[in-house]
Structures are given as structure tokens and as C-alpha cells.
mmCIF file of C-alpha atoms in Angstrom:
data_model
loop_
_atom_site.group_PDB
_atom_site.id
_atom_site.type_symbol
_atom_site.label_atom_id
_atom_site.label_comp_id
_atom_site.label_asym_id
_atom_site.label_seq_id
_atom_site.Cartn_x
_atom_site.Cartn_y
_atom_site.Cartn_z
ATOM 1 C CA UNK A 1 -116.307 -42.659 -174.588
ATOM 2 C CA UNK A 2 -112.986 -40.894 -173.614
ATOM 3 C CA UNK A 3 -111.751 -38.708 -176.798
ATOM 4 C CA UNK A 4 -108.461 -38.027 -177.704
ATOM 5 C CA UNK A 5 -107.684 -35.400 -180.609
ATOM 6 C CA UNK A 6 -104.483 -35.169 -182.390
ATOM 7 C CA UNK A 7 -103.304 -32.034 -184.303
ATOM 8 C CA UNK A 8 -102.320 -31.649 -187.157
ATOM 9 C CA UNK A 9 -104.101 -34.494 -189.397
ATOM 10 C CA UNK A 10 -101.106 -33.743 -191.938
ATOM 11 C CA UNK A 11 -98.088 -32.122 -192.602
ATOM 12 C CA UNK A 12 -95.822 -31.444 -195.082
ATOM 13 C CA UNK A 13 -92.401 -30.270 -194.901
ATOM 14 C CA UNK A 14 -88.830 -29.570 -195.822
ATOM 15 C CA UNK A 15 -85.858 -31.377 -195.005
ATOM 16 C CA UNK A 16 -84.112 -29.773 -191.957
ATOM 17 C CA UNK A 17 -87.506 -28.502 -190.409
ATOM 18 C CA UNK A 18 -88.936 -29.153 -187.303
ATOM 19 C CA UNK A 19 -92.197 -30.460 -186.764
ATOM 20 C CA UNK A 20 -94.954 -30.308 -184.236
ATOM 21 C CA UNK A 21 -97.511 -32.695 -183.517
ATOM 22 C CA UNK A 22 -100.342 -31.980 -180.526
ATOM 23 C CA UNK A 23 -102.077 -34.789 -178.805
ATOM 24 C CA UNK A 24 -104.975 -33.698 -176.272
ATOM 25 C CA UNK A 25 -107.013 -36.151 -174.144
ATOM 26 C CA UNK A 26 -110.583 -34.317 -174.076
ATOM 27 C CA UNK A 27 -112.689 -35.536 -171.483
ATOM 28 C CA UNK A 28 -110.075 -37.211 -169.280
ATOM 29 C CA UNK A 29 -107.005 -36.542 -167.500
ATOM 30 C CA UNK A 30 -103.710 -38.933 -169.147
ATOM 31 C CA UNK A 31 -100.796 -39.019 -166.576
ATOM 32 C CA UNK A 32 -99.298 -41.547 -169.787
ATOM 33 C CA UNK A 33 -99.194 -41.227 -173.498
ATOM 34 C CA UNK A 34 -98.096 -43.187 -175.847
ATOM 35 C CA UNK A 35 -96.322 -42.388 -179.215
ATOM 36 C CA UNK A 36 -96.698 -45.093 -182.299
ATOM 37 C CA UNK A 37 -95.083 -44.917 -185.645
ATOM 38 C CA UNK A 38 -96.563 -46.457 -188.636
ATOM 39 C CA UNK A 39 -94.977 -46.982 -191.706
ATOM 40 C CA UNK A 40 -97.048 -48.522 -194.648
ATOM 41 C CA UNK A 41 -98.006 -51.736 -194.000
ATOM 42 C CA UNK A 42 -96.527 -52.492 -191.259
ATOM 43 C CA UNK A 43 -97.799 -52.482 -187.862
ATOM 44 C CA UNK A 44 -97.704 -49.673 -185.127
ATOM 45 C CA UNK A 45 -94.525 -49.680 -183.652
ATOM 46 C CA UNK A 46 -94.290 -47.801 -180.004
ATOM 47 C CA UNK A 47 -91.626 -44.835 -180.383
ATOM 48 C CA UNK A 48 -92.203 -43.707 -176.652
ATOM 49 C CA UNK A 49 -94.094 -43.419 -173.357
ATOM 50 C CA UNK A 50 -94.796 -39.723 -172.273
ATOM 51 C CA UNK A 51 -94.753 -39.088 -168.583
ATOM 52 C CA UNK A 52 -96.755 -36.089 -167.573
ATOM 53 C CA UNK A 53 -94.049 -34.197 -165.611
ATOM 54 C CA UNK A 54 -91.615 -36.090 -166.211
ATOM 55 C CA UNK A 55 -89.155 -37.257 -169.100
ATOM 56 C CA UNK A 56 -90.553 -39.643 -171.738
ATOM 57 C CA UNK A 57 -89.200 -42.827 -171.739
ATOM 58 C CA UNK A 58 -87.949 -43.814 -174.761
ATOM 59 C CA UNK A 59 -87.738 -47.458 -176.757
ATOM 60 C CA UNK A 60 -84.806 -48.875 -178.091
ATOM 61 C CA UNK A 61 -83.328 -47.492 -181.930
ATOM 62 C CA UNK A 62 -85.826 -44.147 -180.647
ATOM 63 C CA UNK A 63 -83.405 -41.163 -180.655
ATOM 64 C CA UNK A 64 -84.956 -39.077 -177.953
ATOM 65 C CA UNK A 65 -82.674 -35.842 -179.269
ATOM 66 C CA UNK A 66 -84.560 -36.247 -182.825
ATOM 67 C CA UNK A 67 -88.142 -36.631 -181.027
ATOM 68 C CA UNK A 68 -88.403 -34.301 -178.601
ATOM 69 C CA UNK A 69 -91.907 -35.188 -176.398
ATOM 70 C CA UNK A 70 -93.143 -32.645 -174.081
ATOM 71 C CA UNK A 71 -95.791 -33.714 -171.371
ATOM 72 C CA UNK A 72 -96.387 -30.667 -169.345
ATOM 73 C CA UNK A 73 -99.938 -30.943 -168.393
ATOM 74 C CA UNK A 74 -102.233 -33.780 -167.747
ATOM 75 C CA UNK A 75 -104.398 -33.494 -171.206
ATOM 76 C CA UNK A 76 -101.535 -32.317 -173.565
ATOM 77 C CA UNK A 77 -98.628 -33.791 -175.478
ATOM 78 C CA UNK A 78 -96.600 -33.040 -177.922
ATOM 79 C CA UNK A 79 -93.919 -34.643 -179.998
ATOM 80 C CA UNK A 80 -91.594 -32.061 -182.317
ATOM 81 C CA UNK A 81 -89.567 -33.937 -184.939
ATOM 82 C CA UNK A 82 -86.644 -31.855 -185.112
ATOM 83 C CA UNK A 83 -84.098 -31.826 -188.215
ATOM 84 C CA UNK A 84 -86.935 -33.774 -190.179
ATOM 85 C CA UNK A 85 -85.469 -35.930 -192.960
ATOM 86 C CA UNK A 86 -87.271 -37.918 -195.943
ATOM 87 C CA UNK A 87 -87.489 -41.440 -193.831
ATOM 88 C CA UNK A 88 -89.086 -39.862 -191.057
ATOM 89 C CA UNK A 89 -92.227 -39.399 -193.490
ATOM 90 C CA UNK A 90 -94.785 -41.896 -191.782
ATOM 91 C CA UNK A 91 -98.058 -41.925 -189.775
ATOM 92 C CA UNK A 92 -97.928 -40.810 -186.440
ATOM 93 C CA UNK A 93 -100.207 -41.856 -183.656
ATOM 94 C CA UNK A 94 -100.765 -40.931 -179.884
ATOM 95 C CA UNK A 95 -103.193 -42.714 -177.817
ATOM 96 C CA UNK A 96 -104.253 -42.115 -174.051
ATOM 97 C CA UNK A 97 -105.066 -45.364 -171.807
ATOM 98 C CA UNK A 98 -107.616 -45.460 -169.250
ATOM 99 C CA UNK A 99 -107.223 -48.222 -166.354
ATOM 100 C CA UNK A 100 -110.061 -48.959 -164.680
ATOM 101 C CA UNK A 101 -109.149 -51.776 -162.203
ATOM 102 C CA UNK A 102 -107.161 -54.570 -164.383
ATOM 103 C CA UNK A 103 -108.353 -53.601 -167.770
ATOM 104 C CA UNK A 104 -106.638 -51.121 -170.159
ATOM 105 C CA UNK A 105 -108.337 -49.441 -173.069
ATOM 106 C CA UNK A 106 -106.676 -47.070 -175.164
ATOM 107 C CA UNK A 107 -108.005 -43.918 -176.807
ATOM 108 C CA UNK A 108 -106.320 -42.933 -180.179
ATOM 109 C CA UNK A 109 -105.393 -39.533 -181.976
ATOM 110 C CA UNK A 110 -106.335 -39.107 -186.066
ATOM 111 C CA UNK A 111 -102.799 -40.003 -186.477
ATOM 112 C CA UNK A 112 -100.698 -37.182 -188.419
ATOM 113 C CA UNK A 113 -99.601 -38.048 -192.073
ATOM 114 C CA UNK A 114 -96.220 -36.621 -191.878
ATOM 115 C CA UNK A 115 -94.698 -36.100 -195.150
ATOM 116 C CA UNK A 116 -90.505 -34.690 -195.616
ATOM 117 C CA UNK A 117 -89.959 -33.558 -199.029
ATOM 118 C CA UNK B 1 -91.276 -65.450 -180.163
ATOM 119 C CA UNK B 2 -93.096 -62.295 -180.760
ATOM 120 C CA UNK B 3 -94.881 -60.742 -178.088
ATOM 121 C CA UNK B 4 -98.300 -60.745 -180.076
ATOM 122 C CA UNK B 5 -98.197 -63.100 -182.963
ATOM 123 C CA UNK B 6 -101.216 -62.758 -185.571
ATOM 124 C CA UNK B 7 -102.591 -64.465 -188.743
ATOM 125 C CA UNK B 8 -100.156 -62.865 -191.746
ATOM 126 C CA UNK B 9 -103.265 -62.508 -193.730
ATOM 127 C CA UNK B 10 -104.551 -61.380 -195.821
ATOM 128 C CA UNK B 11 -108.431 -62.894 -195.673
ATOM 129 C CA UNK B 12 -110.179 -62.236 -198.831
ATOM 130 C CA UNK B 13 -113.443 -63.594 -198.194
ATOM 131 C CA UNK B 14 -116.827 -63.176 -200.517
ATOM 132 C CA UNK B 15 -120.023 -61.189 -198.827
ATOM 133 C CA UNK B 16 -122.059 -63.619 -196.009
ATOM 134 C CA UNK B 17 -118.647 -65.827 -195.788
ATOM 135 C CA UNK B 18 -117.519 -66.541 -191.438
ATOM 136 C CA UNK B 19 -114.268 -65.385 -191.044
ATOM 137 C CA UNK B 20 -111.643 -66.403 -187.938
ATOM 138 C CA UNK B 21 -108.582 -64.180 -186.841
ATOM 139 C CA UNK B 22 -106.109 -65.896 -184.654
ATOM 140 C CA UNK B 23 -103.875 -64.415 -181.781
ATOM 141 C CA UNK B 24 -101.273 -65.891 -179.455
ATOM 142 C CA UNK B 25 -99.311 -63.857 -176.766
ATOM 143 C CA UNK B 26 -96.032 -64.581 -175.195
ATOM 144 C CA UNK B 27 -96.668 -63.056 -171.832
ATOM 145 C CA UNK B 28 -98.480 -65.364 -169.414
ATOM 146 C CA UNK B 29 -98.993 -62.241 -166.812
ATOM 147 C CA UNK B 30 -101.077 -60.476 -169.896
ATOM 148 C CA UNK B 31 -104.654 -59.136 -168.324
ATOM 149 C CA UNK B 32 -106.227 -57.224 -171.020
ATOM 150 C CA UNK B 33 -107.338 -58.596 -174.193
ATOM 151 C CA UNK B 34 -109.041 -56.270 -177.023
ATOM 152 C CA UNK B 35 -109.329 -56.342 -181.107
ATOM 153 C CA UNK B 36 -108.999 -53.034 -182.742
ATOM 154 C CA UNK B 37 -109.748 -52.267 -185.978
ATOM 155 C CA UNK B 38 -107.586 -50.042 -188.197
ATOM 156 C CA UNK B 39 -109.026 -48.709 -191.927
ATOM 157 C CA UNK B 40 -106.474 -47.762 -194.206
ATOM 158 C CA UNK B 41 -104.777 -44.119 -193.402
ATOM 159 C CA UNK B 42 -106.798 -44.173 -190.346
ATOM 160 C CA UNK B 43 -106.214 -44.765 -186.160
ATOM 161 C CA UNK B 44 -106.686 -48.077 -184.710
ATOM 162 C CA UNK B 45 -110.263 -47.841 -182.926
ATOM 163 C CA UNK B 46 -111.681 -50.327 -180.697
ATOM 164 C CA UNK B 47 -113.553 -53.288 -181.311
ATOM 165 C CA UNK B 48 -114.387 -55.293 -178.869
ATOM 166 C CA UNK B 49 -112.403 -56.409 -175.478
ATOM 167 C CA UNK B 50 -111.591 -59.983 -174.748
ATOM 168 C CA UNK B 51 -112.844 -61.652 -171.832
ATOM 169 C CA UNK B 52 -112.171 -64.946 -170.148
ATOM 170 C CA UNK B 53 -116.117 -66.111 -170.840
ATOM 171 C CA UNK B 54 -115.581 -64.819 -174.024
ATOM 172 C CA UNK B 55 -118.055 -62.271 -175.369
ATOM 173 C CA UNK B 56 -120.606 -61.780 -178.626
ATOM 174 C CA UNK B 57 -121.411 -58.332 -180.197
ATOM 175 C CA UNK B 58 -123.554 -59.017 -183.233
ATOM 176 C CA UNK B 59 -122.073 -60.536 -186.046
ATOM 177 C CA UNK B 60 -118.694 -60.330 -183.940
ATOM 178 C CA UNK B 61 -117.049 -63.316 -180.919
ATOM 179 C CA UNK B 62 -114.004 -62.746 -179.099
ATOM 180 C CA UNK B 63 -112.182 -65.893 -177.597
ATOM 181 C CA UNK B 64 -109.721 -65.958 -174.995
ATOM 182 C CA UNK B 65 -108.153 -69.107 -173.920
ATOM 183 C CA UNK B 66 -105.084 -68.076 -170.949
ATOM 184 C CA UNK B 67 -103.928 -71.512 -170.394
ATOM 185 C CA UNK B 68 -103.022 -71.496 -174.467
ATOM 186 C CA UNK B 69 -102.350 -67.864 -174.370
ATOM 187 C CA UNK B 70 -104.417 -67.768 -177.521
ATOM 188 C CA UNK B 71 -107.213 -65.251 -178.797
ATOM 189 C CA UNK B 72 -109.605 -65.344 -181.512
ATOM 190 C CA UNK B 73 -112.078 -62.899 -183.431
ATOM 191 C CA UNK B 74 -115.259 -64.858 -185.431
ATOM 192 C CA UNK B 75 -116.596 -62.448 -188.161
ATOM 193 C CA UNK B 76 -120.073 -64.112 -188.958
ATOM 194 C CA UNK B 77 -122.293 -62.612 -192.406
ATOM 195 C CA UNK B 78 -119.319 -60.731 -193.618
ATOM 196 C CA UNK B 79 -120.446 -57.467 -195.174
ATOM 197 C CA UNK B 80 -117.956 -55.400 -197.451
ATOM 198 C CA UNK B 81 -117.817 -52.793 -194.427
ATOM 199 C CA UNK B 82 -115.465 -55.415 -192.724
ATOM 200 C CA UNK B 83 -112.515 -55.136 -194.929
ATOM 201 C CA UNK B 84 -110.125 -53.536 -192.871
ATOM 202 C CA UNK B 85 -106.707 -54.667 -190.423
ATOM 203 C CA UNK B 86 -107.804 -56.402 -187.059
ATOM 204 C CA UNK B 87 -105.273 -55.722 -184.749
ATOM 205 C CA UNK B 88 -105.099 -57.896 -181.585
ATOM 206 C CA UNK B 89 -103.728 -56.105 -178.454
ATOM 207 C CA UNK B 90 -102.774 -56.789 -175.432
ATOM 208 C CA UNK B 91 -101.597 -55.485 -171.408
ATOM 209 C CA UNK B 92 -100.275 -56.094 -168.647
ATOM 210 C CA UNK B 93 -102.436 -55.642 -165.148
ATOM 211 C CA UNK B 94 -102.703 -52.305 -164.177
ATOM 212 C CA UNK B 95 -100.465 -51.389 -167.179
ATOM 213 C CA UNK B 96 -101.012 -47.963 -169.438
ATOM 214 C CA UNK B 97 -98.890 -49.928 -172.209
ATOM 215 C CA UNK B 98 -100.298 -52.158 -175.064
ATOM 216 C CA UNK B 99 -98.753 -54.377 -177.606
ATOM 217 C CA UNK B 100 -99.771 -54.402 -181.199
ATOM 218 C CA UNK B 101 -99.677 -57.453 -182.916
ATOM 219 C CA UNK B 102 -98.769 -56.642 -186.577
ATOM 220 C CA UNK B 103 -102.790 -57.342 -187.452
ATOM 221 C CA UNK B 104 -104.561 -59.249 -190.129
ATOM 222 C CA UNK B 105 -106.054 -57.370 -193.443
ATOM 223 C CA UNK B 106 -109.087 -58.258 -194.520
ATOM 224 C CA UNK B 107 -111.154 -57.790 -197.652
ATOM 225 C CA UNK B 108 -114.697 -58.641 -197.780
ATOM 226 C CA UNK B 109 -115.725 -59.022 -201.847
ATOM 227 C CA UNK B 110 -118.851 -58.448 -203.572
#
């Protein structure tokens, strides 16, 4: 099945820092990914849609000017968290979707611990 | 309502117990239908998809019922490699996008 890899697994920094998370769709080409937050037990909440060429749209409470998302090719990703503070430590996930027709199945990342000490 | 509304959970069941999940969905227009399962500290990673006819993989059923908006997962013979969260998900036609419901924990004990 379609792969999608998801760099790096985790990450540790400093308040203030800037971090940047990779999300490549292997074997298939992903005009749209989609960013996911997860904080501990709760579920997967969808931060933003990545356009390739184009800006990401972003969901509400989302500041697009802290998560900067980059889609400049049709198999890459990226979302820097810029200024990272200690509540933006949480589990980060980027899947790909493949539509075949009317069905939808999405290809996740590792996810990427992120922790802000 | 919420867009995908799941069993709070959690399910602790004993080894060889039949366990059901429960779904609804808010969005009559929804095509796509799939259970995911997420370990802990890990991605979501597919189960099985949903169809209409409904559809068996081992030990596992998938219902979908569109006039109720409703969708179920039947765990038959649990075995302790089934405690995880079962997240139900759902799209649009033709859509990239997919809602999460907040998904279901299960632990299967010895």
C-alpha cells in the first residue's frame, strides 16, 4: 500500500526555537496533506490542509503565522513550528489521502513526539 | 451534534469475549466509511473500510447503516493484541478530508 514517512519521529527543544517536521508520500504523488495534532488522550484534531502549490488552508483557533506549512512539491511537506512554546509539546501527524473514485483512504506519517522544554 | 460521535469507552473485555464499537455521523452526504486503529504513541493505521453490504475480515465486521447514519465494528475471540483506540472515520465523496471521531480504547485482559 501507499507509504507515507514522516521525519523526525521526535524532537526536543527549547522555548523560542523553531521546529521542522518533514512529511513525504513515497510511492504516490499527494496534491493534499493533512496536518493532525494530538494531545494525550484526546483525539486527532485537524490543524490544516496543505495545498501543493498553493497556501495551506488553515482551521479555526490554527495560527497559520505560528505553523508555517510549506507544500512545494507533490511528495513533500513540511510544517515548522516557529517560536515553539511548552503547550505546543504534542504528537504531530501528517497523512496523505488517495481517492480512487468515491472512496478516500488515508496514509499516515510516524507522527513526531514534539517535546518544548 | 458532533460530526463523528463514538462509544466514550473504555471496553475492558477478558480474552475470547465479542466486543461492539458504535459510530454515528452527522453528515448525510458522508461516502467513505473506515475504522482505524491507533496503539498508544503510535499513527492511526487502517483497519478495515465500511461498506454498504457491510464486510468481514476474520475475527473483524464492519456495519454501515446510511439511512441511521450509524456504523459499527464487531471484535469476535478477542485476543490481548486488540487493546488499542478504534477510531471511526469518515468523508465526503470525492473528498481528500476525513473526520476523526474521538475513538474508543480498548483493553483486552488475560
Amino acid at each position: 500500500g501507499a507509504v507515507v514517512s514522516q521525519h523526525p519521529s521526535r524532537v526536543i527543544c527549547k522555548s523560542g526555537t523553531s521546529v521542522k517536521i518533514e512529511c513525504r508520500s513515497l510511492d504516490f504523488q499527494a496534491t493534499t496533506m493533512f496536518w493532525y495534532r494530538q494531545f494525550p488522550k484526546q483525539s486527532l484534531m485537524l490543524m490544516a490542509t496543505s495545498n501543493e502549490g498553493s497556501k495551506a488552508t488553515y482551521e479555526q483557533g490554527v495560527e497559520k503565522d505560528k505553523f508555517l506549512i510549506n507544500h512545494a512539491s507533490l511528495t513533500l511537506s513540511t510544517l515548522t513550528v516557529t517560536s515553539a512554546h511548552p503547550e505546543d509539546s504534542s504528537f504531530y501527524i501528517c497523512s496523505a489521502s488517495s481517492v480512487r473514485g468515491a472512496n478516500t483512504e488515508a496514509f499516515f506519517g510516524q507522527g513526531t513526539r514534539l517535546t518544548v522544554v | 451534534r458532533k460530526e463523528v460521535e463514538q462509544d466514550p469507552g473504555p471496553f475492558n473485555v477478558p480474552e475470547g469475549a465479542t466486543v461492539a464499537f458504535n459510530c454515528t455521523y452527522s453528515n448525510s452526504a458522508s461516502q467513505s466509511f473506515f475504522w482505524y486503529r491507533q496503539d498508544c504513541r503510535k499513527e492511526p493505521k487502517l483497519l478495515m473500510s465500511v461498506y454498504s453490504s457491510g464486510n468481514e475480515d476474520g475475527r473483524f465486521t464492519a456495519q454501515l447503516n446510511r439511512a441511521s447514519q450509524y456504523i459499527s465494528l464487531l471484535i469476535r475471540d478477542s485476543k490481548l493484541s486488540d487493546s488499542a483506540t478504534y477510531l471511526c472515520v469518515v468523508s465526503g465523496a470525492g473528498s481528500y478530508q476525513l473526520t476523526f471521531g474521538k475513538g474508543t480504547k480498548l483493553s483486552v485482559i488475560p
